[in-house]
Coordinates of C-alpha atoms in Angstrom, one line a residue:
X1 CA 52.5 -32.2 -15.4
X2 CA 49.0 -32.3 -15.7
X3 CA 48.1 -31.4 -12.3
X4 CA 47.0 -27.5 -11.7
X5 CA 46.8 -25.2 -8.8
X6 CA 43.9 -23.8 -7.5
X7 CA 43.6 -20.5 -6.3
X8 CA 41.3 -18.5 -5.2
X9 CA 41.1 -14.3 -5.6
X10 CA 40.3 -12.7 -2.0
X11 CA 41.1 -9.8 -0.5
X12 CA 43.1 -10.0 2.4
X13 CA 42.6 -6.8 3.4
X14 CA 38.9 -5.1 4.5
X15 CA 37.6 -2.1 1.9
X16 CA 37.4 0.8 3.5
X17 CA 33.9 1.9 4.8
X18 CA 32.8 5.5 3.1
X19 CA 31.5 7.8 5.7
X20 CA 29.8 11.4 5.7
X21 CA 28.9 13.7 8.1
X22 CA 25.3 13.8 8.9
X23 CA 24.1 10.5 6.8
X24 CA 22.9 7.5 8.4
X25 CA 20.8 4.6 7.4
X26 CA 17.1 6.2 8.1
X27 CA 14.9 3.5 9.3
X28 CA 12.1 2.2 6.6
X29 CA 8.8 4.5 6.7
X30 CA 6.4 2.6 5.6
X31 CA 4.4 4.5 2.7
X32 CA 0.5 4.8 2.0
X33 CA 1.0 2.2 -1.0
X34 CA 2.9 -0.6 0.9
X35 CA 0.0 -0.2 3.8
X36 CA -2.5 -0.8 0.9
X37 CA -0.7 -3.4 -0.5
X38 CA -0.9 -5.2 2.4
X39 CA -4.3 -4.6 3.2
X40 CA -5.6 -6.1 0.2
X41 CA -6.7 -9.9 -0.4
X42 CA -4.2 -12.8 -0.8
X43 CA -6.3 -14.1 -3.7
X44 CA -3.9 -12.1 -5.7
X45 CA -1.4 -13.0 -4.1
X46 CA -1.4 -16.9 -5.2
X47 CA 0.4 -16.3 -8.8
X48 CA 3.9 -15.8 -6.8
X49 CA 6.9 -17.8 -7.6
X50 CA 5.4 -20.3 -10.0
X51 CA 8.0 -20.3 -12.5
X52 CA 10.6 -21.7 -10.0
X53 CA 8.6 -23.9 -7.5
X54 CA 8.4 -27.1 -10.1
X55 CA 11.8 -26.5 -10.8
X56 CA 13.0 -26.3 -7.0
X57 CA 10.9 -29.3 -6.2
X58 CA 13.3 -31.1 -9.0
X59 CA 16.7 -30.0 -7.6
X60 CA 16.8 -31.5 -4.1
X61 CA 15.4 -28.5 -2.2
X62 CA 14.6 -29.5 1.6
X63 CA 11.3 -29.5 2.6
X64 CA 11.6 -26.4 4.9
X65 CA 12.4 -24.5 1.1
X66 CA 9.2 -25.5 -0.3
X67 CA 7.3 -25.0 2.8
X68 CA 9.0 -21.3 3.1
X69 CA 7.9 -21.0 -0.9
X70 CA 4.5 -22.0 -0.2
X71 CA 4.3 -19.5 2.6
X72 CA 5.5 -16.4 0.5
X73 CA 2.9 -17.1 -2.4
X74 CA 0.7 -16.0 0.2
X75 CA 2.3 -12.8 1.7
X76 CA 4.1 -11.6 -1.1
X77 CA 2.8 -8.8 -2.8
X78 CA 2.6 -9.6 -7.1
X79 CA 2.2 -7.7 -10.1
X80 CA -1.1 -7.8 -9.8
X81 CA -1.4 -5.4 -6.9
X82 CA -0.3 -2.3 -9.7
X83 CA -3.2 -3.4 -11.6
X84 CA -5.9 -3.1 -8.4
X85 CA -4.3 0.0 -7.5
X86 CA -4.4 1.5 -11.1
X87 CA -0.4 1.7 -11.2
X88 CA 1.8 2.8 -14.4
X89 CA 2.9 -0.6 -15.5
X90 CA 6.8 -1.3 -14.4
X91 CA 9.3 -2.5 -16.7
X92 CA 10.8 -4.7 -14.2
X93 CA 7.8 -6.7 -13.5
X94 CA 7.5 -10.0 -14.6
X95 CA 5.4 -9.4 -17.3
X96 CA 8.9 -7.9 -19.1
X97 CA 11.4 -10.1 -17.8
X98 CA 11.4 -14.2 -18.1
X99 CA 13.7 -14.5 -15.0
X100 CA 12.3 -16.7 -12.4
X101 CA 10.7 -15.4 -9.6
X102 CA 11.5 -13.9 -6.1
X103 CA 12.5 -17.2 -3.7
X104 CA 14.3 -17.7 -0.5
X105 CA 15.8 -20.4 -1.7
X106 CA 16.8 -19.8 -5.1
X107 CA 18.5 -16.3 -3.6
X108 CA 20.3 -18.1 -0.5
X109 CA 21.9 -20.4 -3.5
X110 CA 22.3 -17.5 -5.8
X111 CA 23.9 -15.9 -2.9
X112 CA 26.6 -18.8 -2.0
X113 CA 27.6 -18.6 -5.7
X114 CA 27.8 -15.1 -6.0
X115 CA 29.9 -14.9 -2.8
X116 CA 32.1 -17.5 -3.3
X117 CA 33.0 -15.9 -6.8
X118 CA 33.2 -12.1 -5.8
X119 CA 36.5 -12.3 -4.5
X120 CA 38.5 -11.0 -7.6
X121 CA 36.0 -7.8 -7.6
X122 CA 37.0 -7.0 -3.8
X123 CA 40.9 -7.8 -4.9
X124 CA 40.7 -5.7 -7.6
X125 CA 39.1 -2.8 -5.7
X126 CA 41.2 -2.8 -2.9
X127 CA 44.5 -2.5 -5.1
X128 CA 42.8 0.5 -6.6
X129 CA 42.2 1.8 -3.3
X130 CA 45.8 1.1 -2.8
X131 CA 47.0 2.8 -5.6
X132 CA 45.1 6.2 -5.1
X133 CA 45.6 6.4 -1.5
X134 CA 49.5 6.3 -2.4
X135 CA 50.4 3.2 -0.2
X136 CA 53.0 2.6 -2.6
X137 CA 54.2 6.0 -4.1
X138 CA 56.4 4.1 -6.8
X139 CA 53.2 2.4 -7.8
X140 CA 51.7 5.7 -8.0
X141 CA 53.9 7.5 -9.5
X142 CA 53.9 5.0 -12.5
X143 CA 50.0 5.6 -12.7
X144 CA 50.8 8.8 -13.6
X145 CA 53.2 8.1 -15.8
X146 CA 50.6 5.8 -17.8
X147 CA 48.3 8.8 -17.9
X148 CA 50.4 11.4 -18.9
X149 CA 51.4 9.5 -21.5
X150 CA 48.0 8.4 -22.5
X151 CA 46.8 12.1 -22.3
X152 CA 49.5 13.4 -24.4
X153 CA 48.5 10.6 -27.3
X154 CA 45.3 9.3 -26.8
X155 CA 45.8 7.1 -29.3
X156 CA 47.6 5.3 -26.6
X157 CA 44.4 3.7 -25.3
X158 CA 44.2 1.3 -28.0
X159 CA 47.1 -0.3 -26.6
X160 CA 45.9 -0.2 -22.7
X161 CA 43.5 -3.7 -23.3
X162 CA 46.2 -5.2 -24.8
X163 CA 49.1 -4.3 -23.0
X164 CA 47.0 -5.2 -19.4
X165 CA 46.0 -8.3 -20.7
X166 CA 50.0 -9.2 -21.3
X167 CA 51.0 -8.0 -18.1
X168 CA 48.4 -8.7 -15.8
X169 CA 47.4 -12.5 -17.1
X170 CA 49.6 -13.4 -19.8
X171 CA 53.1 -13.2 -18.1
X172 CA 51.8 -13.9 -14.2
X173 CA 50.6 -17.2 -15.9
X174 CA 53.8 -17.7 -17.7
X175 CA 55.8 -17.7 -14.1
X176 CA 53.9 -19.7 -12.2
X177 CA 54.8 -22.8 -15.0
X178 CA 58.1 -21.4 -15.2
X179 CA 58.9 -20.0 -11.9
X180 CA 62.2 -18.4 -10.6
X181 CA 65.1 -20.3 -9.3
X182 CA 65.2 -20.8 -5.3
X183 CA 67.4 -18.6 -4.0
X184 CA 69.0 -21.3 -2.6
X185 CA 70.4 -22.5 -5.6
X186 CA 72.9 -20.4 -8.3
X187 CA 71.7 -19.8 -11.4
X188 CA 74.7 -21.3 -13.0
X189 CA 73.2 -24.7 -12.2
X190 CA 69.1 -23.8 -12.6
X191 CA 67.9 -24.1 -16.7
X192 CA 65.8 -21.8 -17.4
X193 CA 64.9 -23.3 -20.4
X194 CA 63.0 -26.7 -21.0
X195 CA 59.8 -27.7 -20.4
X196 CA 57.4 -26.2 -17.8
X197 CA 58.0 -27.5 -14.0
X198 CA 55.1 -26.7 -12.7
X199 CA 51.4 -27.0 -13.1
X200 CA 49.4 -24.0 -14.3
X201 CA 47.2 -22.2 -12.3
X202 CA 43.6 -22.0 -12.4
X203 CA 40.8 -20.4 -10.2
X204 CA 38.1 -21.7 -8.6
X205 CA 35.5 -20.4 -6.2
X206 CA 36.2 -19.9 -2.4
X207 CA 34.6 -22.8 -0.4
X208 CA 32.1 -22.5 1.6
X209 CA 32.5 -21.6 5.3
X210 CA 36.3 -20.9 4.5
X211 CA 38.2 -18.4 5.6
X212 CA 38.0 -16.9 2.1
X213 CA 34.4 -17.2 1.9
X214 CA 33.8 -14.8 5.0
X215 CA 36.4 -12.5 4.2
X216 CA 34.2 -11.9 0.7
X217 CA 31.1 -11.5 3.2
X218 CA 32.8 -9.0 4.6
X219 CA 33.7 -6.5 2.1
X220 CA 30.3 -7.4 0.2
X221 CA 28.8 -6.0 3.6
X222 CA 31.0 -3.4 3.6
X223 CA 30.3 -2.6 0.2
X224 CA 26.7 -2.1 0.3
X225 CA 27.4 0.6 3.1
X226 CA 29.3 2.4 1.1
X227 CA 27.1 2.3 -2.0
X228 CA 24.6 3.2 0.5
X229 CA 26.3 6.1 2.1
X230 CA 27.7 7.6 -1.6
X231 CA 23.8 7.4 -2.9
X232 CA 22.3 9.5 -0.4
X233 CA 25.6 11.8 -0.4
X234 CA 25.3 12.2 -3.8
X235 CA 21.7 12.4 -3.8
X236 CA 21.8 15.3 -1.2
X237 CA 24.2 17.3 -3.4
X238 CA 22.6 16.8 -6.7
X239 CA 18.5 16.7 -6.1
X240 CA 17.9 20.6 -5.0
X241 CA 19.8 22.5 -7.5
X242 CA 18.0 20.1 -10.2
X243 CA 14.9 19.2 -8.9
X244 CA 12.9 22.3 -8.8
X245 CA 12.2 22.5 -5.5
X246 CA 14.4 26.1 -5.8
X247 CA 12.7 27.3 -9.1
X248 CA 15.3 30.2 -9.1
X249 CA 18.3 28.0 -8.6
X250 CA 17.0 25.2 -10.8
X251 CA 16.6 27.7 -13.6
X252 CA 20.5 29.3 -13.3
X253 CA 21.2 25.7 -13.0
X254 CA 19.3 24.6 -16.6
X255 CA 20.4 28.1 -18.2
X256 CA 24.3 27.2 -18.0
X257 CA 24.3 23.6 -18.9
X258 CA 22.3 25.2 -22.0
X259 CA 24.7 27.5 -22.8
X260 CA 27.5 24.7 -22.1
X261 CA 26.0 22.5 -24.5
X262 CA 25.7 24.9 -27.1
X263 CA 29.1 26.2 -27.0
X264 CA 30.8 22.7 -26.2
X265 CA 29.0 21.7 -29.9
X266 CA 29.8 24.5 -31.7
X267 CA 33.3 25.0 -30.8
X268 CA 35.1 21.8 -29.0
X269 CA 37.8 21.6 -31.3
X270 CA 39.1 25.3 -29.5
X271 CA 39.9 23.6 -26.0
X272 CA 42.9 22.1 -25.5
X273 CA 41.6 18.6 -23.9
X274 CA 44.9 16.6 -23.5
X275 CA 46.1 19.6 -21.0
X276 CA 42.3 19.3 -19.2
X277 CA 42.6 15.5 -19.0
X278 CA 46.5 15.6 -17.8
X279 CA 45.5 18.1 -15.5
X280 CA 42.5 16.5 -14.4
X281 CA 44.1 13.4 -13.7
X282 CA 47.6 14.9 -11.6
X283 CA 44.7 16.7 -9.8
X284 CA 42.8 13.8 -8.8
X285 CA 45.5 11.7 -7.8
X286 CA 47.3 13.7 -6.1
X287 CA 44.2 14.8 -3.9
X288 CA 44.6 11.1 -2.9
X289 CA 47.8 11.9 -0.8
X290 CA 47.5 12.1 2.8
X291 CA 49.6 15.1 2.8
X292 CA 47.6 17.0 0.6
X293 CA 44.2 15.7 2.1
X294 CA 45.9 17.3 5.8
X295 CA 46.5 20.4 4.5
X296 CA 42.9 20.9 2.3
X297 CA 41.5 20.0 6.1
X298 CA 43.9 22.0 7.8
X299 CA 43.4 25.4 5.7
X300 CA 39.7 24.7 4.1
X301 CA 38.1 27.3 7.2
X302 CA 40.6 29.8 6.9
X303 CA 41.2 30.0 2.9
X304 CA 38.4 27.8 0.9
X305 CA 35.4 28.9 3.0
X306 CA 35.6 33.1 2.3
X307 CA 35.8 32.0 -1.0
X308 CA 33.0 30.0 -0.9
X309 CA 30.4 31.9 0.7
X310 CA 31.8 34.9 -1.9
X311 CA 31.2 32.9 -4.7
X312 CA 27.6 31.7 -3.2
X313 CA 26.9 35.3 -2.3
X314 CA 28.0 36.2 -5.8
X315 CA 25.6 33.8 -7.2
X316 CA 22.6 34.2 -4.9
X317 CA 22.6 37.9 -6.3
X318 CA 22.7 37.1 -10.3
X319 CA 19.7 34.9 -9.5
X320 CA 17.9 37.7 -8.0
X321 CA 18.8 40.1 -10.6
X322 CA 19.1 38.4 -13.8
X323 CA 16.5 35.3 -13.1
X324 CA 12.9 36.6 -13.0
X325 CA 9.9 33.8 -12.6
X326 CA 6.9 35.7 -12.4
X327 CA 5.1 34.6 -15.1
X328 CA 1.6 34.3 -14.4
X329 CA -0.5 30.7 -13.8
X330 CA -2.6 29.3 -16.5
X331 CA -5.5 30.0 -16.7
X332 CA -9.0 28.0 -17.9
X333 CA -12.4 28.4 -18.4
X334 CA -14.5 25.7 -17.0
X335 CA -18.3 25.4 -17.2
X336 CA -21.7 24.4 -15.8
X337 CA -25.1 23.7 -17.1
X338 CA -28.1 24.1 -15.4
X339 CA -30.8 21.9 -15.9
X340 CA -34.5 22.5 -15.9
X341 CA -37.8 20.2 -15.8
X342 CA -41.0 21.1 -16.6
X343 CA -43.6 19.9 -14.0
X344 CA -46.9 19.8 -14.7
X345 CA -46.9 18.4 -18.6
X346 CA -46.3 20.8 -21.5
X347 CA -48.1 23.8 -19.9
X348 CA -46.4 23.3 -16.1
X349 CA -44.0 25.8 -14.6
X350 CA -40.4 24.9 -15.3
X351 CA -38.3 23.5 -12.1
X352 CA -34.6 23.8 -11.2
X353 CA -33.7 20.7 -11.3
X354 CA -29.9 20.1 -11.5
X355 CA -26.0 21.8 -12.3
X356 CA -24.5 19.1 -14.5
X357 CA -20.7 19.2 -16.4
X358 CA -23.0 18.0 -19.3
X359 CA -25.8 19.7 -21.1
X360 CA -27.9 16.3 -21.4
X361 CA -29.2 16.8 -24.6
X362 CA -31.7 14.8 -26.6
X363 CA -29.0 12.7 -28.7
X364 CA -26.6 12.8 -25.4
X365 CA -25.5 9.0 -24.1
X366 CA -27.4 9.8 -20.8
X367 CA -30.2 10.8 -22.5
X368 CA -30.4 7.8 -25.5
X369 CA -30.0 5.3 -22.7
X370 CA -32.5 6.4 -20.2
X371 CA -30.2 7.7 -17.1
X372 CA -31.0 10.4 -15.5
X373 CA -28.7 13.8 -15.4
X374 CA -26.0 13.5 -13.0
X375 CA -24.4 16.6 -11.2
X376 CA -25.5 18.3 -7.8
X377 CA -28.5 20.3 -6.8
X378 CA -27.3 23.4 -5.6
X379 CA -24.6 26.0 -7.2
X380 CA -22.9 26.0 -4.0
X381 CA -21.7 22.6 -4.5
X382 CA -19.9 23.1 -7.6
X383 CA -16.0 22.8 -7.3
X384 CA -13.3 23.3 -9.5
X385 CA -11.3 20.7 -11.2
X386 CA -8.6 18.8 -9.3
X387 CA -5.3 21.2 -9.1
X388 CA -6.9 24.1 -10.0
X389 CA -9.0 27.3 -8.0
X390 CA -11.3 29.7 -8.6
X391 CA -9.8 32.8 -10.6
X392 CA -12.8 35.1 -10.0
X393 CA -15.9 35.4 -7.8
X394 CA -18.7 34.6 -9.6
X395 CA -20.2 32.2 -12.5
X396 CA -21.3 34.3 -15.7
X397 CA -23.8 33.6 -17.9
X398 CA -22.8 32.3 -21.7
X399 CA -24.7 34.5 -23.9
X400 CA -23.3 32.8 -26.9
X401 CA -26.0 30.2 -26.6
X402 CA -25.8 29.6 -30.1
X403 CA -22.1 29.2 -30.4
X404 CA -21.8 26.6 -28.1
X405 CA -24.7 24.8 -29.5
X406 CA -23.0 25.0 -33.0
X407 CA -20.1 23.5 -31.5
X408 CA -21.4 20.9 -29.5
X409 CA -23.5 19.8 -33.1
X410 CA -26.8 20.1 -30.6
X411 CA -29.5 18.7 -32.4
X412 CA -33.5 19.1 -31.6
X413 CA -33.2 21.5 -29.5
X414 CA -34.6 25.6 -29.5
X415 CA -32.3 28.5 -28.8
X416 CA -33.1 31.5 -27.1
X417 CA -30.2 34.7 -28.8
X418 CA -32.1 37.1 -25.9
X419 CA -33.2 37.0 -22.9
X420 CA -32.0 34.2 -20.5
X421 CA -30.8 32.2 -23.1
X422 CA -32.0 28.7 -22.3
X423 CA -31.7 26.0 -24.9
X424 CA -34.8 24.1 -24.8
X425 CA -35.9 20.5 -26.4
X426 CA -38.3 20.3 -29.2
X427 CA -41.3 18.1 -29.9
X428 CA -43.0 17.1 -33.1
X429 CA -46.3 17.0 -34.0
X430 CA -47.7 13.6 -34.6
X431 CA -49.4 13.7 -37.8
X432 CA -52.0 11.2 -37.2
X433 CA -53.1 12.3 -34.0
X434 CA -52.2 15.5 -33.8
X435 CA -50.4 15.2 -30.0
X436 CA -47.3 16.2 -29.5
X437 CA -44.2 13.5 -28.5
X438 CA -40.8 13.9 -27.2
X439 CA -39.0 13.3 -30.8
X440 CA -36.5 15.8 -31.8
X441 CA -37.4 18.1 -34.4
X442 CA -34.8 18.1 -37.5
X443 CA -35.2 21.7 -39.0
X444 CA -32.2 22.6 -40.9
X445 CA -28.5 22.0 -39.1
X446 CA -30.8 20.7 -36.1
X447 CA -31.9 23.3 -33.9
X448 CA -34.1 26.3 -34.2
X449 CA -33.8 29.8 -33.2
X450 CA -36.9 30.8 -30.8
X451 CA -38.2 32.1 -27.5
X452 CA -40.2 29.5 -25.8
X453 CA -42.9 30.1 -26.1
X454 CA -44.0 27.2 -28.9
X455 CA -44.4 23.4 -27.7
X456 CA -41.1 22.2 -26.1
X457 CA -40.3 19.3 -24.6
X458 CA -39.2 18.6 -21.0
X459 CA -35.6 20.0 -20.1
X460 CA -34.2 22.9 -20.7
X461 CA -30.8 24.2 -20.1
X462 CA -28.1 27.1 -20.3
X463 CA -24.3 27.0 -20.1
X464 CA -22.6 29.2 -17.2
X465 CA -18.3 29.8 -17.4
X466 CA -16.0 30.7 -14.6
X467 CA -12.2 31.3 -14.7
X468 CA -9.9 28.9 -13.1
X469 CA -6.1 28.9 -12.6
X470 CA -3.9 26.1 -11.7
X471 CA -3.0 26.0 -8.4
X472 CA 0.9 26.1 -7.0
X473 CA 2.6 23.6 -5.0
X474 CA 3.9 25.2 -1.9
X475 CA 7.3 23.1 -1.4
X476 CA 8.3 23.6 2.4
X477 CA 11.8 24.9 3.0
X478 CA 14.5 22.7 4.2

């Protein structure tokens, strides 16, 4: 009596492959950031699969493994291509996650185990499929029954692990120990009591290249169509009313699952849920009958689609009424400073020298360690930030020198309040020889009010503002 069965969970029949109108498998496109990752140098490449290559070497691998491992350290792209490229950091890279890494390998095995194992998955979903697709209507019909009574009392569902676990594990293993009598014998010389008669059943995995094992390659093919295939359905249904890409639509779309949310918290206890979950689950089963799925088809043209395209036409006009997006872009205000030099020494002419985003004063970086001023030459030249345009015609002059000298906390420096309102270094007067240097004077908060027309050092500058509004993303129709 200490032998046991083996059996092993398969489905005999193939899963049903989902299929949609008008979605297919798209062939890869190949983006801009996989082109650069494989345009870049296999010296980072090298890090790959270290983690499991001493280990493989240990378990027996063939040699053809290892040479296949060697060969995708080299061609593999790594983590370390997001840090070249300047990439947000990904939570599944290995940096997170002390897995091994990728191998061919270590997934064929991974694969054998998983497939061989899968069986009671594919069993499990095919009975469902069964069940819904009313196969069996008694069988149905009992599902039913099950919710109803489970919607009615939901305190039912405490009972549901317990009960499945008794009849779906508890008293299957019970007969195969203590099976039936053969029919060939009378019952009124079979004992059905006594000690167990036969061994008790346990599962192992389908061996390999068994009939089993191919019939779990199947459905696990069959599968990953239809996860496929429901992804890109439901991505096609869901994405444009939520994405934005309809501002209008997206908005009405927010708007109610606002309101929903605020009503649903304030008053849930008003709705009758055990009707809406009874109803909602004779509803969905019953959508499962062929009958009913023929006449939906049947009389869909004819009944559902007026109603359809009166409720979208219904909808399409509160949107244009009632939902209103014309507020206006933001706007900044962006500025330039152009840079003067004097040529000549203290008494030259002054030249135009540069248009630089900063004002390069005396105590600026640039200036402190000797670079020189960078921008561009000309006026022309100067665009506006990244994502953003012009929102007027011309650059104005700031005439609040003095403000944003105040603000920057500009020290050595002169400022003109009239006239062209340049902001001009200062020099000090060397006591001891009596020459002037390029030092910054210090005279109260650090600057001085002036015209220039007293000794000044070598640049000169002034501040010039423009408007600029971001720009929109034209999103082309579908």
């Amino acid at each position: 009596m200490n032998d046991s069965t083996a059996d092993t969970f398969v489905s005999d029949e193939p899963v049903p492959v989902l299929a949609f109108s008008g979605t297919g498998s798209p062939p890869p496109d190949p983006s801009k950031r996989s082109r650069l990752k494989e345009s870049l140098s296999n010296s980072k490449l090298k890090e790959k699969i270290q983690d499991g290559a001493a280990s493989r070497s240990e378990t027996g691998f063939s040699l053809q493994d290892r040479l296949l491992t060697k060969l995708l350290q080299q061609v593999i792209p790594t983590d370390a291509i997001d840090e070249v490229l300047d990439l947000p950091p990904d939570k599944r890279s290995s940096k997170y996650i002390g897995r091994p890494g990728f191998s061919i390998p270590l997934m064929t095995n991974n694969f054998r185990r998983f497939n061989s194992r899968i069986g009671i998955v594919f069993v499990f979903q095919t009975r469902l499929i069964r069940l819904l697709t009313w196969k069996n209507p008694t069988h149905t019909l009992s599902l039913l029954a099950v919710c109803t009574f489970v919607c009615l009392n939901p305190y039912l569902l405490a009972v549901l692990p317990f009960a499945a676990v008794l009849l779906f594990v508890m008293v299957p293993a019970y007969l195969v120990r203590h099976p039936a009598p053969p029919p060939t014998i009378s019952h009124s010389t079979y004992s059905l009591n006594g000690p167990p008669i036969a061994p008790p059943r346990t599962i192992k995995p389908a061996p390999e290249m068994s009939k089993d094992f191919f019939r779990n390659m199947r459905d696990l093919q069959n599968s990953m169509d239809d996860f496929s295939t429901l992804h890109d359905a439901v991505l096609k249904v869901i994405t444009p009313p939520t994405n934005f890409s309809n501002e209008a639509l997206s908005s009405t779309v927010f708007l109610f699952l606002f309101v929903s949310s605020c009503a649903l918290f304030i008053a849930p206890h008003l709705l009758p849920w055990r009707l809406i979950f009874l109803l909602f689950c004779w509803t969905s089963v019953a959508l499962g009958h062929p009958s009913v799925q023929r006449f939906v088809l049947e009389n869909r043209e004819s009944h559902l689609r007026p109603h359809e395209r009166k409720a979208q036409s219904m909808l399409d006009s509160w949107i244009a009424r009632d939902i209103i997006l014309d507020a206006p872009p933001e706007t900044r205000e962006v500025e330039i400073f152009e840079l003067q030099k004097r040529k000549g020494g203290r008494k030259g002419e002054w030249e135009s020298w540069i248009f630089s985003p900063n004002p390069y004063d005396p105590l600026s970086p640039q200036r402190i360690a000797g670079e020189r001023p960078k921008g561009t030459r000309f006026f022309e030249d100067v665009c506006a930030p990244t994502g953003w345009e012009w929102g007027d015609k011309k650059w104005i002059l700031d005439l609040g020198s003095r403000e944003w000298v105040e603000e920057r906390m500009v020290q050595g420096v002169e400022v003109e309040v009239e006239g062209e309102r340049w902001v001009t270094d200062l020099v000090a007067e060397d006591e001891s020889t009596g020459t002037a240097s390029k030092t910054a004077k210090n005279t109260g908060p650090g600057w001085a009010e002036g015209n220039g027309q007293g000794p000044v050092g070598e640049w000169r500058r002034r501040r010039w503002i423009r408007m600029v509004r971001r720009k929109g993303v034209k999103v082309p129709s579908p």
